[in-house]
Every structure is written in structure tokens, then in C-alpha cells.
Short mmCIF file of C-alpha atoms in Angstrom, two decimals:
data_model
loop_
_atom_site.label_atom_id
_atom_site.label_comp_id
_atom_site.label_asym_id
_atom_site.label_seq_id
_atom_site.Cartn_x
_atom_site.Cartn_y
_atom_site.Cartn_z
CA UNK A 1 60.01 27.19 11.37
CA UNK A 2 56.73 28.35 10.00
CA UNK A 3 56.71 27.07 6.72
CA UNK A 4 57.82 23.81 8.21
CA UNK A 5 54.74 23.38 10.31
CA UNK A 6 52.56 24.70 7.16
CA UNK A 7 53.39 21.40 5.16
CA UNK A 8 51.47 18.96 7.32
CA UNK A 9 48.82 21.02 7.83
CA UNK A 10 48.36 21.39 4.29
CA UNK A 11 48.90 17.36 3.68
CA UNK A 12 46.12 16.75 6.44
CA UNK A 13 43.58 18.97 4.49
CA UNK A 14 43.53 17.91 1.41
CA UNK A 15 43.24 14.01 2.85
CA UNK A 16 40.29 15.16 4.81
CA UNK A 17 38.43 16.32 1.28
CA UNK A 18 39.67 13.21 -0.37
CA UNK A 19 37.75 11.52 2.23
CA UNK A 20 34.55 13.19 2.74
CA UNK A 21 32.66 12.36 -0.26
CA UNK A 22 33.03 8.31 0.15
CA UNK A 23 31.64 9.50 4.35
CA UNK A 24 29.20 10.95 2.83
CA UNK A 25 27.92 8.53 0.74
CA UNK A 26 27.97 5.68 3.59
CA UNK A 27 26.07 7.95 5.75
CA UNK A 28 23.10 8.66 2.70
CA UNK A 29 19.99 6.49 2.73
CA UNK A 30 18.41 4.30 -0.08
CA UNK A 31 15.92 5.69 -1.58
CA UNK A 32 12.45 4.53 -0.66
CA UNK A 33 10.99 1.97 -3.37
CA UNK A 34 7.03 2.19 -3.75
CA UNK A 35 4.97 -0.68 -3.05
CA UNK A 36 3.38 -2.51 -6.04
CA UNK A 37 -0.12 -4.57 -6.48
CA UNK A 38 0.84 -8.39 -5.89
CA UNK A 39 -1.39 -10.42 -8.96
CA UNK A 40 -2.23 -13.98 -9.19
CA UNK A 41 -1.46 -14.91 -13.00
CA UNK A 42 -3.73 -18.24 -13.20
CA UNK A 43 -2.12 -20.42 -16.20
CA UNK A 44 -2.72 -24.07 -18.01
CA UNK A 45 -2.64 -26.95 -15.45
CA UNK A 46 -3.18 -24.80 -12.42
CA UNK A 47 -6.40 -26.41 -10.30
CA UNK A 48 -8.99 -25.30 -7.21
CA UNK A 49 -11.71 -26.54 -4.96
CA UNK A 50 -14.33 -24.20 -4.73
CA UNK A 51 -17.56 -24.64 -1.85
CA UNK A 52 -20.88 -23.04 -2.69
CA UNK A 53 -23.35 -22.55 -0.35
CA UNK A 54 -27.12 -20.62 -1.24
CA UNK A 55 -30.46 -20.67 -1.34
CA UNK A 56 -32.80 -22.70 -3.88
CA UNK A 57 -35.85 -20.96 -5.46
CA UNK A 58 -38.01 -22.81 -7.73
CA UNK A 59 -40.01 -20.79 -10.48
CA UNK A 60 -42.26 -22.50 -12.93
CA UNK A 61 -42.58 -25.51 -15.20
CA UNK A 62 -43.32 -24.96 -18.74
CA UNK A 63 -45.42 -27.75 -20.36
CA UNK A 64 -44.17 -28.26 -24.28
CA UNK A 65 -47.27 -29.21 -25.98
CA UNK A 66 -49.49 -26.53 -25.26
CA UNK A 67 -47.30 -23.75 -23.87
CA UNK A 68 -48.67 -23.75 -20.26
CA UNK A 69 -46.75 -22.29 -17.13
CA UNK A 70 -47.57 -23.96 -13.80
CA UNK A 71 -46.31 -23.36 -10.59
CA UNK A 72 -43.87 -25.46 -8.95
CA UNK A 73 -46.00 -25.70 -5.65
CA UNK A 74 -42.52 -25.41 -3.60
CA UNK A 75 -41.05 -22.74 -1.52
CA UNK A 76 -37.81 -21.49 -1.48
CA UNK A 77 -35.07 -24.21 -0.56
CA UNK A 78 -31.51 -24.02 0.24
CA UNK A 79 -28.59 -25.40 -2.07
CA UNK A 80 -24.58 -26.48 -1.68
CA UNK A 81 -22.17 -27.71 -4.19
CA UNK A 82 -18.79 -28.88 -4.18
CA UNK A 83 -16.60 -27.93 -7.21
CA UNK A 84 -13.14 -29.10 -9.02
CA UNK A 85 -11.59 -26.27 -11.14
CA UNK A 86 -8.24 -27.04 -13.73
CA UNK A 87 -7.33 -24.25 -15.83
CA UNK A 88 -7.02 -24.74 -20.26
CA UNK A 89 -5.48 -21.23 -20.24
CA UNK A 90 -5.16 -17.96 -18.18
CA UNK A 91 -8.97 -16.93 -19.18
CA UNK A 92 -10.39 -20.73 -20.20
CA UNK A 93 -11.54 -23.19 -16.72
CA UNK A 94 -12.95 -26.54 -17.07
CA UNK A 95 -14.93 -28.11 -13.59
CA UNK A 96 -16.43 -31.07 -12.59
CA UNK A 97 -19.40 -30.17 -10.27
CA UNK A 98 -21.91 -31.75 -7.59
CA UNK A 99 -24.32 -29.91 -6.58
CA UNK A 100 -27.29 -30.85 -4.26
CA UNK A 101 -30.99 -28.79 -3.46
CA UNK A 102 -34.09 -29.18 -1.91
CA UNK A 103 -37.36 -27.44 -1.29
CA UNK A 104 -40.43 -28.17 0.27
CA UNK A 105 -44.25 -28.04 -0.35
CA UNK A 106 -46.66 -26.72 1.51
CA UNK A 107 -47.59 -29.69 2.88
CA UNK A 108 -43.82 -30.66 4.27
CA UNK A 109 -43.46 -32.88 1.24
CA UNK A 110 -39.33 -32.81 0.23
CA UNK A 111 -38.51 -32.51 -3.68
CA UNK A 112 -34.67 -33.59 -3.46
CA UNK A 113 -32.72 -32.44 -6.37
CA UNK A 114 -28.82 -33.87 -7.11
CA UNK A 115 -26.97 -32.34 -10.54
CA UNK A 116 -23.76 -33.53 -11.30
CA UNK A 117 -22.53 -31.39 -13.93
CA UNK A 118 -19.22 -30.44 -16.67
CA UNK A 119 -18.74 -27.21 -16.74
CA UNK A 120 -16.56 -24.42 -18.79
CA UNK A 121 -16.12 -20.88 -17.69
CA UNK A 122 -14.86 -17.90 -19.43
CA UNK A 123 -12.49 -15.43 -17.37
CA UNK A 124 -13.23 -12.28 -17.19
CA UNK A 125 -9.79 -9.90 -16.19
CA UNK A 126 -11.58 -6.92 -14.12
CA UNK A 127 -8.27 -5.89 -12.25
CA UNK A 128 -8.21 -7.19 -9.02
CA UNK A 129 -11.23 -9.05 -9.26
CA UNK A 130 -12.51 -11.77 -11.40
CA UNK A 131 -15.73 -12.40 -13.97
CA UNK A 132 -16.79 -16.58 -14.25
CA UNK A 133 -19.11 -16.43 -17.48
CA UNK A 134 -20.01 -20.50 -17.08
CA UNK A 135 -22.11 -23.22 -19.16
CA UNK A 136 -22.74 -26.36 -17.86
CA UNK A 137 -24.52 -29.52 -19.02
CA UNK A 138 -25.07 -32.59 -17.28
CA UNK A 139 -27.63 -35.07 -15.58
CA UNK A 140 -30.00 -34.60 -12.47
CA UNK A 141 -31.01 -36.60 -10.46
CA UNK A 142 -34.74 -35.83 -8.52
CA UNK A 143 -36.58 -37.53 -6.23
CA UNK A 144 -40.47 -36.47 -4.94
CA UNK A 145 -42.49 -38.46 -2.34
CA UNK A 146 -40.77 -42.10 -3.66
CA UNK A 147 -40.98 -41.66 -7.33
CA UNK A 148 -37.12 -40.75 -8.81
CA UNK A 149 -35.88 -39.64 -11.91
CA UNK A 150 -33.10 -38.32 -14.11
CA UNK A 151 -33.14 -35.84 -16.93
CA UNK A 152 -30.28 -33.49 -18.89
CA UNK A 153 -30.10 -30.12 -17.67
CA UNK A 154 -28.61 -26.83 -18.55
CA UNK A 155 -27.22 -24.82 -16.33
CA UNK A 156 -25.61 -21.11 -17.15
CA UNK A 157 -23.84 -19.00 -14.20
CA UNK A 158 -22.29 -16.09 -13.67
CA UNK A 159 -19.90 -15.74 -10.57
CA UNK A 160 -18.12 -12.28 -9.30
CA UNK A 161 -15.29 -13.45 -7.10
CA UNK A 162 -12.83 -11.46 -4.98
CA UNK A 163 -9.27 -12.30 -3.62
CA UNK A 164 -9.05 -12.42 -0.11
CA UNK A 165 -5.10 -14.01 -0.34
CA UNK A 166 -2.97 -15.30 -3.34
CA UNK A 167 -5.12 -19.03 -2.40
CA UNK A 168 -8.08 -17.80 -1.25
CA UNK A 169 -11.28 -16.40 -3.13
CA UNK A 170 -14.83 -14.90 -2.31
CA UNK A 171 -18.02 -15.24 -4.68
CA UNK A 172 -21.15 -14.48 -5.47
CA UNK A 173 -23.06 -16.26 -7.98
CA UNK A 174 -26.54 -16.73 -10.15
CA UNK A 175 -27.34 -19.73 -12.12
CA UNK A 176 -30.58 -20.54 -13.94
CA UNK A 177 -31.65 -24.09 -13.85
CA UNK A 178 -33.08 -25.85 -17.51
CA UNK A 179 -34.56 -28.99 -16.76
CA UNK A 180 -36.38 -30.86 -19.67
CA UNK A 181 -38.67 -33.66 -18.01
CA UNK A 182 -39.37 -35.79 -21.08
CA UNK A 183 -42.53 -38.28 -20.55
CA UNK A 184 -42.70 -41.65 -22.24
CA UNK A 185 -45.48 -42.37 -24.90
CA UNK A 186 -47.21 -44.28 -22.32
CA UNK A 187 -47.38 -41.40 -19.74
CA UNK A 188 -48.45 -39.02 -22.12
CA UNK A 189 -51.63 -41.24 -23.25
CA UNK A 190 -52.77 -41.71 -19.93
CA UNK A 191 -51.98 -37.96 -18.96
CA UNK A 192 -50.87 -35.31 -21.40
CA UNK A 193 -48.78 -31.98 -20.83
CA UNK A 194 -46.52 -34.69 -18.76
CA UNK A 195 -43.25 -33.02 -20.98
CA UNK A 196 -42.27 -30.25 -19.57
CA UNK A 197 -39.48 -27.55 -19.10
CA UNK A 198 -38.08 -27.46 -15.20
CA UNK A 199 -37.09 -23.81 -14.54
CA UNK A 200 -35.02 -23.06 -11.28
CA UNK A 201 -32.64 -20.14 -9.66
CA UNK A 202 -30.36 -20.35 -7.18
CA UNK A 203 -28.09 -17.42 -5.80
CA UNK A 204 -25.03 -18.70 -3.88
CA UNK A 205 -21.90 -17.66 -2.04
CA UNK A 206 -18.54 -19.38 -2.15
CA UNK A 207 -14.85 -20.09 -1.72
CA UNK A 208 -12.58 -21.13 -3.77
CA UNK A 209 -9.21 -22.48 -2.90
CA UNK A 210 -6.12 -22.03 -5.44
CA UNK A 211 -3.35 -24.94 -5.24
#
């Protein structure tokens, strides 16, 4: 009678260890996976908008013929620009710029100043932030108590932004301004020291939006 009783016993046992391990293993949890840095890999044909907003300081003119620095007689203005960024190449960024200042004299007189300028920019990888080392060249257009002009300018920046989403950046930038004011032959004989070498600063803020 007893050894009858001891078979299913037995049977029942060694089912319940067959078991157990695959219980086990539905009851254990994944193991935790660490978060990782999300990064924005900017490549050929990507583009942006970018808004800059700043103020306008002008410094001194330089006159070419006899190496004379004047003052600008203007005060500190304010400056905006609107930008179009397409990317050659994860660290190489080509823009088309329009950029717009103005100041005043102490006398409430408005010099207007309009660039519109081709720019490149060098990329500069700092981790999660970004280095703009940028040239541009291009015309300006001025304007000073009804008498307008255009010259070439030069126009070197260098812009610190930081990623506020995967679309959206933040920066700070400095330019300096090169403005050659070239007089004619007829200018210079009734005036001389009329050529002469703008030089301007501005120090901005922007956005710039990825798409």
C-alpha cells in the first residue's frame, strides 16, 4: 500500500523541479538599459533659418592716405539679421545673409546701414555644443541724412551656439565690420582723406532653426 502511494508522489516532484526554472525566469526582470546622449549629426543638403538680434557699436574710420583714425561721431545702435544656412558637409555651412543696423549721432541724425552678405562657416565639434568660425563678403548698402551709398565689406564672426532641442539652437555671436569707402577722383580733389576704412562691431544673440 505504501509503496503504491510513494510513486505519485515521487512523479509530482520531479515535475515541480522541471518546472521551476522556466517560473522563474518569467517572474525575473529585464535588466535596466542606461540612457545615452541623443546627437544631431548635421550632413550635406541639410538647411536652417537662423534670427539674430544685437546691438550695433561703431568704432573708428581709418583714412588710407595718411593713416588717420577718426571717430565715427555715432553711439551705439542696435542690429537684426535674418539668415539661410545649407550644409556642404558635416563641419562646412554656406548662408545667404541680410542683415540691417543703425545708430545715431548726437544730434538725432540716423546712419542706416543694410549688408547683404555670402557667407561660409567652419564647424567646430565641441560635444554638445557647436563653434561657427565664419567669413563673409558682400555689399552694403548706407544711407546718412539723404546721401546713399554702397561699398564691399568684410565681415568675420564667430558664433557659440547651444542646443535647446534636436531643431532648435541658441547663440551668441561677434562680428567685426570692414567697410572700404572708396572716393572718386573728383571727391578726393575737392576734399582729400575721403577713402577710408569703415570699422564696426556688433555682438548678437540668435536662433537657429534646423529643418
Amino acid at each position: 500500500m505504501r509503496s503504491h502511494m510513494k510513486k505519485p508522489v515521487l512523479i509530482v516532484l520531479i515535475l515541480a523541479l522541471t518546472a521551476s526554472p522556466s517560473l522563474f525566469a518569467q517572474e525575473e526582470s529585464p535588466a535596466p538599459v542606461a540612457p545615452q546622449n541623443v546627437t544631431v549629426a548635421h550632413a550635406l543638403g541639410d538647411q536652417a533659418f537662423s534670427f539674430s538680434l544685437g546691438g550695433f557699436l561703431p568704432l573708428f574710420f581709418y583714412r588710407v592716405d595718411d593713416g588717420v583714425v577718426e571717430g565715427t561721431n555715432l553711439f551705439i545702435g542696435a542690429r537684426g539679421a535674418l539668415q539661410y544656412l545649407t550644409y556642404l558637409s558635416s563641419v562646412w555651412v554656406f548662408s545667404v545673409e541680410l542683415n540691417g543696423a543703425l545708430a545715431f549721432t548726437p544730434n538725432f541724425n540716423i546712419y542706416w546701414t543694410l549688408p547683404i552678405l555670402a557667407k561660409i562657416s567652419y564647424v567646430v565639434d565641441l560635444g554638445q555644443f557647436e563653434l561657427f568660425l565664419t567669413m563673409g563678403l558682400g555689399v552694403n548698402f548706407q544711407s546718412f541724412i539723404g546721401y546713399s551709398r554702397m561699398d564691399f565689406m568684410g565681415r568675420p564672426e564667430v558664433t557659440f551656439y547651444i542646443p535647446i532641442d534636436p531643431t532648435l539652437d541658441f547663440g551668441i555671436s561677434a562680428a567685426y565690420w570692414f567697410v572700404p569707402q572708396f572716393a572718386s577722383k573728383e571727391q578726393e580733389e575737392t576734399k582729400s582723406g575721403q577713402t577710408r576704412l569703415g570699422n564696426f562691431l556688433d555682438v548678437s544673440i540668435s536662433l537657429i532653426y534646423h529643418f
